[in-house]
Amino acid sequence: MARRWIAWAGVLTAALAFQIFAPAPLSGFPLLLTLLLPLFSLGISLPGMLRCALTMACPAQSVPRGEECVFTLALSAPGPLSPALVELRAERVNLLTGERTVLRPRLSPAVGEAGREVGGAAPHCGVAELKVSRARAYDLLGLFFRPLPLPAPARVLVRPKAEEEIALPPLPARSGAEGCSLRPRPGNGPGEDYELREFRPGDSLRSVHWKLTPKLDELVVRQTLEPLEEAVALTLDAFGPPEVLDRTLDRLYTLSLALLEREIPHHILWAHPVSGAVSCCPVARRGDLTRCLFLLCAQPAPLSGRSILDCPIRLPGAAGAVRRLHVTADGEPL
Amino acid sequence: MRGRAASPPLGRGPLALLGDGILLFLALWGTAATLVTAFDLTLLSRALPLGCGVCALVFLLAFSLPRRYGLLVLCPVGAVWALALWRLWDVLVLGEVQLRCGVVNAFVTWLGRGTYIEPVAQLTPHGWAAALTALVLAALVPLACVLALAAVYLRSFWAVLCLTLPFAIIPWCTVGAGWLPAMALALCWCAMALTRLAARQGRRGTAKITLALLPALALLLGLITLVTPAQRPQWAVAAQGRITDWFSGLSLSAAPEGELLQGESTVDLSQAGPLRFSGRTALRVETDLRGRIYLRGFSGAVYDGASWAPLAEEAYAGLEPFAIAGTAQGDEAAQGLLRGYQPMNYPALADRAAFPGKGYAACTVENLGADPAYVYFPYYILSQPDELKGAAFVHDGSMAREQGVDTHTLYIQPGCSPDSGARLTGEAAVSQRVYESFVYAAYLDVPAQSRQAVEQTIWQLDEEIFSALSGDGSPAYIQGYLQAAQTHDGTWTGENAFYLALARLVGDYLGDIARYDPDTPAVPEGEDFVSYFLTQSRQGYCMHFASAAVLILRQLGVPARYVSGYVADIPASGRADVPDSNAHAWVEIYLSGYGWEPVEVTPAYGDGQPTVQPSVSPTPSAPQETAVQAQPTPSASQAQPTPSPEAWDSPAEADIPLWLLIPAAAVLALAVLALRRYLARRGRLARMKGDDPRRGVIAAYRYLTRLERWGGQMPPPVLQAAQKASFSPHPITRPEQEAACAAALEQAGTVDAALSPLRRLIFRYLAALY
């Protein structure tokens, strides 16, 4: 815009010189025209500038890593007199890796350009956020502008890719399946599975196995067993270079999908790289996984930080053992 | 995403074609019609608009099609054009002759000088119109091609403006042009300027905007035409005067200081066309005198038919050494034949001798825009040659200015008159007698080519006088002359009174037979200036009347010379700015025993006579009663009339010119910004690399925080180090400090490189962050 004002000042100076030095009749015409034309332009464009509104949306909630991450900027300028030019200044940030790109798209509603897609390749996992920091609607000459209300930032998850060949660790069986662990049921009770043990003070007399007791000359209690549900926790370190994080997240993603295929609900845990606060996301369905990845990838990942392995893990609602699988970029999950 | 589409879109819609076609036609016809109307060229009826229309259509099509198809149109058009040029070459040559005549004649009319030209070939008016039309149409083709490239293909407003403005600005500034073509061009420019931004984004929608804007713009242009005043406003005229004054002040002579400047050696009468003035201030006068005063500059003694020139140096050989102060050696030699007196002082000295109690007046003249070589001074100058500072008399004709001295204060003896009876006495009288014989030898020449016209005029005047004497009826001025020339007893008055009356008679007679016209064109080449004025044109202005009067008076035996200078009307304040329009020419005649006396001969100056005594305001205390006898200098004990270059203190003017203040302020501002940037950088480095690593890390962190607003990133190691420095009891090591500092500087460089040039300037100099 500065260049346009400088050009207009140059024309004004020339018109002023013409008025002063040229003896021609109507020598003041160029000066008046130069002074009035910007006002004319503003008058023509002002209704459109005032009615112009900018919105932003993203067609997809998530895109795979490596593909185009596209946002749509839409202008609504009802009426025949639309601004000649709308200049935007937007910033696309990967919240996880901190990558930042400044975009300066231009739209011209006057020629019917109502929207534009902006975006680019998303080489790394994370949450791509597009935020418009400045939007100006200009008049025909481009000398005057009106700042437009800024739309809310839009976010898209750049999700990891599922690895096809990954050596899955032994996964816990589902409850009731063969090989499933058993544990004594608190309060005993009826049940198919049971074990025999010696009498302890406090045991109910009903739980005494009277047939075996005379044979062994001691009180034998029939302890009912129930299947032990082992909680699964997938952990990862939310720091590191982007490439390492990509591989880690890919493996995490693949592992989580595999668990979901086996209908094994699990938790994904990570520690804040700086404060060490542990975040825990239960994953029982695919939507939970997406939401969890969103939370994970919206957090900036420094190059180094506190590891989840150094933090105690407590899974909400998990009374039994926790099967912990720590996902790294290389190697088997620990 | 910046930049515009370089290639035209495929398949342009009808609206786009219509819009671009209209713009192209407006630009083409506006340019061509401006030139046609400016130079008053006669073309065949409707040929120009039709030709412009056809050219616009053809090239619109050529540049709207895809490139390969467009070339298929352009090539045959070019071939046809070349063929037409070849076949019609003779006609085009005739057209060029007619065009040249039109252009030259238009400028001759505008300038009021030069000669009109006519084509030699004999063609009918229709034939000339046809030839000129052929030339204009032939020239239209390449113009249309280039304009179409700019307006249709490139859709560039600036390119169209650069292509069309030169054709229009010259006629508008000089000979003038038609209003309608000017409006057509203005409409095209405005439409392209208003659609420029939109056109960069998309061509198709621009057409609708163009077509919608054209009627509104036409209305706007019409309204502006109605409200624009026909004449230049007063502020513009005043501004022009100030600006030209300033430029004039810049033009300094190349002569070193102290050296007398060489002025124009002649007054060229052949260039005396219609009077045109810029309105700039030529002289600034502050004086005790009031009323109209004549400030003489150049005086011409030798007339050659087309100019006035001073006497040659050799003419003064008989008076050597001519009494110019400081040029001779020894007292006797210094005094010379004129006893050290300057002839231009004779009237003042005579008056002072006769009326010793009379006061004198001061007159300060500052040369702002007149001929820089001359000092313009009023009549009856009292300041003598050795009393001048910054100036010197040049023989008996003028006063030259010293380089570097613009203001001169001279002393005048007001109220001098040949009728007062004042006479020089003593050595001054001796000097005058010697000089008088010189004058009668040098100032009576009438060149042969003018003599016949002069004698004829004198003969006609004689007839008028005889008629008056015989009582057959004569103009009033002749009766007045006869009465002035005769004493109460019927005898002739003294010689001086007679000659003075005769000079006024000549002036009145010229005013009777000729008409004052400031727009008198220049004398045709080869004609004698005075003869042409007296016998043919009988119209002119001061230069004509003064030149004719000088020759007539010389022929009548009265020594006379041509003088040019300025006429100033001094108001009660005693200060006046004399514009260049007050330049004037008049006559001086030599009166025996008295000296040179000015005579006004131009009728437009009415009763104004240089000899009319200007009223004098209360003068400074007069010098003591000392008769100025045969002494080169007056013996006044009080302030000697020593002119000194005094500056004029005008309260409205600043001492430092504005043209110096603004660039100086800009340079100062730049220097301040540069210094601030340097100091900020030094301070920043000092804080980051200081002795305390903890403070250094925090300073680096704060610097990076400010860079984040410009797109910078906070490197995690710096963030961690800053947190450790702020919250941890552990000490910060020197390597950590250096690493944080290096990271901050690297980030600053990255941010600086990523910014646009303008933002980089702001980043560096206004924010002082790099």
PDB file of N, CA, C and O in Angstrom, chain B residues 470-509:
ATOM      1  N   SER B 470       0.338  78.404 -37.706  1.00  0.00           N
ATOM      2  CA  SER B 470      -0.518  79.203 -38.589  1.00  0.00           C
ATOM      3  C   SER B 470      -1.959  79.189 -38.154  1.00  0.00           C
ATOM      4  O   SER B 470      -2.812  79.774 -38.803  1.00  0.00           O
ATOM      5  N   GLY B 471      -2.225  78.513 -37.074  1.00  0.00           N
ATOM      6  CA  GLY B 471      -3.565  78.511 -36.504  1.00  0.00           C
ATOM      7  C   GLY B 471      -4.542  77.661 -37.265  1.00  0.00           C
ATOM      8  O   GLY B 471      -5.755  77.901 -37.200  1.00  0.00           O
ATOM      9  N   ASP B 472      -4.089  76.680 -37.999  1.00  0.00           N
ATOM     10  CA  ASP B 472      -4.993  75.826 -38.770  1.00  0.00           C
ATOM     11  C   ASP B 472      -5.512  74.640 -37.982  1.00  0.00           C
ATOM     12  O   ASP B 472      -6.012  73.688 -38.563  1.00  0.00           O
ATOM     13  N   GLY B 473      -5.348  74.665 -36.725  1.00  0.00           N
ATOM     14  CA  GLY B 473      -5.839  73.544 -35.918  1.00  0.00           C
ATOM     15  C   GLY B 473      -4.769  72.476 -35.792  1.00  0.00           C
ATOM     16  O   GLY B 473      -4.198  72.040 -36.787  1.00  0.00           O
ATOM     17  N   SER B 474      -4.473  72.131 -34.608  1.00  0.00           N
ATOM     18  CA  SER B 474      -3.450  71.102 -34.369  1.00  0.00           C
ATOM     19  C   SER B 474      -3.763  70.412 -33.059  1.00  0.00           C
ATOM     20  O   SER B 474      -4.537  70.920 -32.241  1.00  0.00           O
ATOM     21  N   PRO B 475      -3.171  69.274 -32.876  1.00  0.00           N
ATOM     22  CA  PRO B 475      -3.422  68.571 -31.612  1.00  0.00           C
ATOM     23  C   PRO B 475      -3.006  69.434 -30.413  1.00  0.00           C
ATOM     24  O   PRO B 475      -2.121  70.310 -30.535  1.00  0.00           O
ATOM     25  N   ALA B 476      -3.601  69.133 -29.309  1.00  0.00           N
ATOM     26  CA  ALA B 476      -3.369  69.942 -28.108  1.00  0.00           C
ATOM     27  C   ALA B 476      -1.919  69.902 -27.671  1.00  0.00           C
ATOM     28  O   ALA B 476      -1.380  70.886 -27.178  1.00  0.00           O
ATOM     29  N   TYR B 477      -1.282  68.734 -27.848  1.00  0.00           N
ATOM     30  CA  TYR B 477       0.088  68.610 -27.334  1.00  0.00           C
ATOM     31  C   TYR B 477       1.031  69.543 -28.089  1.00  0.00           C
ATOM     32  O   TYR B 477       2.011  70.033 -27.555  1.00  0.00           O
ATOM     33  N   ILE B 478       0.721  69.798 -29.387  1.00  0.00           N
ATOM     34  CA  ILE B 478       1.573  70.706 -30.155  1.00  0.00           C
ATOM     35  C   ILE B 478       1.391  72.129 -29.638  1.00  0.00           C
ATOM     36  O   ILE B 478       2.375  72.870 -29.481  1.00  0.00           O
ATOM     37  N   GLN B 479       0.170  72.466 -29.338  1.00  0.00           N
ATOM     38  CA  GLN B 479      -0.064  73.774 -28.746  1.00  0.00           C
ATOM     39  C   GLN B 479       0.654  73.889 -27.419  1.00  0.00           C
ATOM     40  O   GLN B 479       1.267  74.915 -27.132  1.00  0.00           O
ATOM     41  N   GLY B 480       0.584  72.832 -26.671  1.00  0.00           N
ATOM     42  CA  GLY B 480       1.280  72.850 -25.395  1.00  0.00           C
ATOM     43  C   GLY B 480       2.774  72.989 -25.567  1.00  0.00           C
ATOM     44  O   GLY B 480       3.445  73.700 -24.820  1.00  0.00           O
ATOM     45  N   TYR B 481       3.304  72.297 -26.582  1.00  0.00           N
ATOM     46  CA  TYR B 481       4.743  72.401 -26.850  1.00  0.00           C
ATOM     47  C   TYR B 481       5.128  73.829 -27.187  1.00  0.00           C
ATOM     48  O   TYR B 481       6.116  74.369 -26.676  1.00  0.00           O
ATOM     49  N   LEU B 482       4.329  74.445 -28.026  1.00  0.00           N
ATOM     50  CA  LEU B 482       4.652  75.809 -28.439  1.00  0.00           C
ATOM     51  C   LEU B 482       4.604  76.747 -27.239  1.00  0.00           C
ATOM     52  O   LEU B 482       5.459  77.627 -27.095  1.00  0.00           O
ATOM     53  N   GLN B 483       3.644  76.525 -26.392  1.00  0.00           N
ATOM     54  CA  GLN B 483       3.563  77.390 -25.212  1.00  0.00           C
ATOM     55  C   GLN B 483       4.735  77.146 -24.275  1.00  0.00           C
ATOM     56  O   GLN B 483       5.301  78.091 -23.726  1.00  0.00           O
ATOM     57  N   ALA B 484       5.104  75.875 -24.133  1.00  0.00           N
ATOM     58  CA  ALA B 484       6.229  75.571 -23.230  1.00  0.00           C
ATOM     59  C   ALA B 484       7.539  76.084 -23.783  1.00  0.00           C
ATOM     60  O   ALA B 484       8.449  76.440 -23.053  1.00  0.00           O
ATOM     61  N   ALA B 485       7.585  76.116 -25.107  1.00  0.00           N
ATOM     62  CA  ALA B 485       8.854  76.509 -25.729  1.00  0.00           C
ATOM     63  C   ALA B 485       9.026  78.018 -25.812  1.00  0.00           C
ATOM     64  O   ALA B 485      10.096  78.496 -26.147  1.00  0.00           O
ATOM     65  N   GLN B 486       7.976  78.740 -25.541  1.00  0.00           N
ATOM     66  CA  GLN B 486       8.060  80.191 -25.668  1.00  0.00           C
ATOM     67  C   GLN B 486       7.965  80.853 -24.300  1.00  0.00           C
ATOM     68  O   GLN B 486       7.291  80.375 -23.408  1.00  0.00           O
ATOM     69  N   THR B 487       8.678  81.943 -24.139  1.00  0.00           N
ATOM     70  CA  THR B 487       8.578  82.705 -22.899  1.00  0.00           C
ATOM     71  C   THR B 487       7.365  83.608 -22.964  1.00  0.00           C
ATOM     72  O   THR B 487       6.669  83.674 -23.986  1.00  0.00           O
ATOM     73  N   HIS B 488       7.137  84.284 -21.883  1.00  0.00           N
ATOM     74  CA  HIS B 488       5.927  85.108 -21.820  1.00  0.00           C
ATOM     75  C   HIS B 488       5.965  86.243 -22.841  1.00  0.00           C
ATOM     76  O   HIS B 488       4.952  86.765 -23.251  1.00  0.00           O
ATOM     77  N   ASP B 489       7.183  86.616 -23.238  1.00  0.00           N
ATOM     78  CA  ASP B 489       7.254  87.701 -24.230  1.00  0.00           C
ATOM     79  C   ASP B 489       7.380  87.161 -25.645  1.00  0.00           C
ATOM     80  O   ASP B 489       7.704  87.893 -26.575  1.00  0.00           O
ATOM     81  N   GLY B 490       7.169  85.842 -25.789  1.00  0.00           N
ATOM     82  CA  GLY B 490       7.145  85.284 -27.127  1.00  0.00           C
ATOM     83  C   GLY B 490       8.483  84.785 -27.626  1.00  0.00           C
ATOM     84  O   GLY B 490       8.565  84.150 -28.663  1.00  0.00           O
ATOM     85  N   THR B 491       9.550  85.080 -26.868  1.00  0.00           N
ATOM     86  CA  THR B 491      10.839  84.531 -27.326  1.00  0.00           C
ATOM     87  C   THR B 491      10.983  83.094 -26.856  1.00  0.00           C
ATOM     88  O   THR B 491      10.272  82.636 -25.951  1.00  0.00           O
ATOM     89  N   TRP B 492      11.917  82.417 -27.447  1.00  0.00           N
ATOM     90  CA  TRP B 492      12.117  81.032 -27.033  1.00  0.00           C
ATOM     91  C   TRP B 492      12.772  80.977 -25.662  1.00  0.00           C
ATOM     92  O   TRP B 492      13.591  81.842 -25.324  1.00  0.00           O
ATOM     93  N   THR B 493      12.393  80.053 -24.881  1.00  0.00           N
ATOM     94  CA  THR B 493      13.042  79.855 -23.587  1.00  0.00           C
ATOM     95  C   THR B 493      14.437  79.341 -23.809  1.00  0.00           C
ATOM     96  O   THR B 493      14.872  79.158 -24.928  1.00  0.00           O
ATOM     97  N   GLY B 494      15.109  79.085 -22.702  1.00  0.00           N
ATOM     98  CA  GLY B 494      16.478  78.596 -22.798  1.00  0.00           C
ATOM     99  C   GLY B 494      16.536  77.306 -23.596  1.00  0.00           C
ATOM    100  O   GLY B 494      15.545  76.614 -23.822  1.00  0.00           O
ATOM    101  N   GLU B 495      17.754  77.037 -23.981  1.00  0.00           N
ATOM    102  CA  GLU B 495      17.972  75.867 -24.853  1.00  0.00           C
ATOM    103  C   GLU B 495      17.486  74.581 -24.194  1.00  0.00           C
ATOM    104  O   GLU B 495      16.829  73.764 -24.833  1.00  0.00           O
ATOM    105  N   ASN B 496      17.794  74.415 -22.907  1.00  0.00           N
ATOM    106  CA  ASN B 496      17.422  73.169 -22.241  1.00  0.00           C
ATOM    107  C   ASN B 496      15.908  72.988 -22.175  1.00  0.00           C
ATOM    108  O   ASN B 496      15.385  71.907 -22.429  1.00  0.00           O
ATOM    109  N   ALA B 497      15.228  74.040 -21.833  1.00  0.00           N
ATOM    110  CA  ALA B 497      13.771  73.950 -21.766  1.00  0.00           C
ATOM    111  C   ALA B 497      13.200  73.633 -23.136  1.00  0.00           C
ATOM    112  O   ALA B 497      12.228  72.876 -23.273  1.00  0.00           O
ATOM    113  N   PHE B 498      13.818  74.196 -24.150  1.00  0.00           N
ATOM    114  CA  PHE B 498      13.354  73.962 -25.509  1.00  0.00           C
ATOM    115  C   PHE B 498      13.522  72.495 -25.881  1.00  0.00           C
ATOM    116  O   PHE B 498      12.619  71.862 -26.397  1.00  0.00           O
ATOM    117  N   TYR B 499      14.725  72.000 -25.571  1.00  0.00           N
ATOM    118  CA  TYR B 499      14.976  70.600 -25.944  1.00  0.00           C
ATOM    119  C   TYR B 499      14.075  69.656 -25.151  1.00  0.00           C
ATOM    120  O   TYR B 499      13.615  68.636 -25.662  1.00  0.00           O
ATOM    121  N   LEU B 500      13.842  70.036 -23.909  1.00  0.00           N
ATOM    122  CA  LEU B 500      12.980  69.170 -23.084  1.00  0.00           C
ATOM    123  C   LEU B 500      11.563  69.168 -23.646  1.00  0.00           C
ATOM    124  O   LEU B 500      10.928  68.124 -23.765  1.00  0.00           O
ATOM    125  N   ALA B 501      11.096  70.323 -23.998  1.00  0.00           N
ATOM    126  CA  ALA B 501       9.759  70.398 -24.584  1.00  0.00           C
ATOM    127  C   ALA B 501       9.715  69.660 -25.908  1.00  0.00           C
ATOM    128  O   ALA B 501       8.726  68.984 -26.241  1.00  0.00           O
ATOM    129  N   LEU B 502      10.807  69.765 -26.680  1.00  0.00           N
ATOM    130  CA  LEU B 502      10.853  69.064 -27.962  1.00  0.00           C
ATOM    131  C   LEU B 502      10.794  67.555 -27.765  1.00  0.00           C
ATOM    132  O   LEU B 502      10.109  66.840 -28.495  1.00  0.00           O
ATOM    133  N   ALA B 503      11.531  67.092 -26.756  1.00  0.00           N
ATOM    134  CA  ALA B 503      11.529  65.647 -26.494  1.00  0.00           C
ATOM    135  C   ALA B 503      10.126  65.169 -26.116  1.00  0.00           C
ATOM    136  O   ALA B 503       9.666  64.133 -26.575  1.00  0.00           O
ATOM    137  N   ARG B 504       9.451  65.963 -25.308  1.00  0.00           N
ATOM    138  CA  ARG B 504       8.092  65.575 -24.915  1.00  0.00           C
ATOM    139  C   ARG B 504       7.160  65.645 -26.110  1.00  0.00           C
ATOM    140  O   ARG B 504       6.252  64.825 -26.243  1.00  0.00           O
ATOM    141  N   LEU B 505       7.397  66.600 -26.959  1.00  0.00           N
ATOM    142  CA  LEU B 505       6.587  66.700 -28.172  1.00  0.00           C
ATOM    143  C   LEU B 505       6.752  65.456 -29.030  1.00  0.00           C
ATOM    144  O   LEU B 505       5.774  64.910 -29.534  1.00  0.00           O
ATOM    145  N   VAL B 506       7.993  65.047 -29.192  1.00  0.00           N
ATOM    146  CA  VAL B 506       8.251  63.845 -29.995  1.00  0.00           C
ATOM    147  C   VAL B 506       7.523  62.654 -29.387  1.00  0.00           C
ATOM    148  O   VAL B 506       6.907  61.846 -30.080  1.00  0.00           O
ATOM    149  N   GLY B 507       7.602  62.546 -28.064  1.00  0.00           N
ATOM    150  CA  GLY B 507       6.913  61.446 -27.405  1.00  0.00           C
ATOM    151  C   GLY B 507       5.415  61.488 -27.622  1.00  0.00           C
ATOM    152  O   GLY B 507       4.778  60.486 -27.936  1.00  0.00           O
ATOM    153  N   ASP B 508       4.847  62.691 -27.479  1.00  0.00           N
ATOM    154  CA  ASP B 508       3.405  62.835 -27.679  1.00  0.00           C
ATOM    155  C   ASP B 508       3.022  62.547 -29.116  1.00  0.00           C
ATOM    156  O   ASP B 508       1.976  61.948 -29.392  1.00  0.00           O
ATOM    157  N   TYR B 509       3.877  62.993 -30.037  1.00  0.00           N
ATOM    158  CA  TYR B 509       3.565  62.767 -31.441  1.00  0.00           C
ATOM    159  C   TYR B 509       3.586  61.281 -31.770  1.00  0.00           C
ATOM    160  O   TYR B 509       2.726  60.780 -32.486  1.00  0.00           O
TER     161      TYR B 509
END
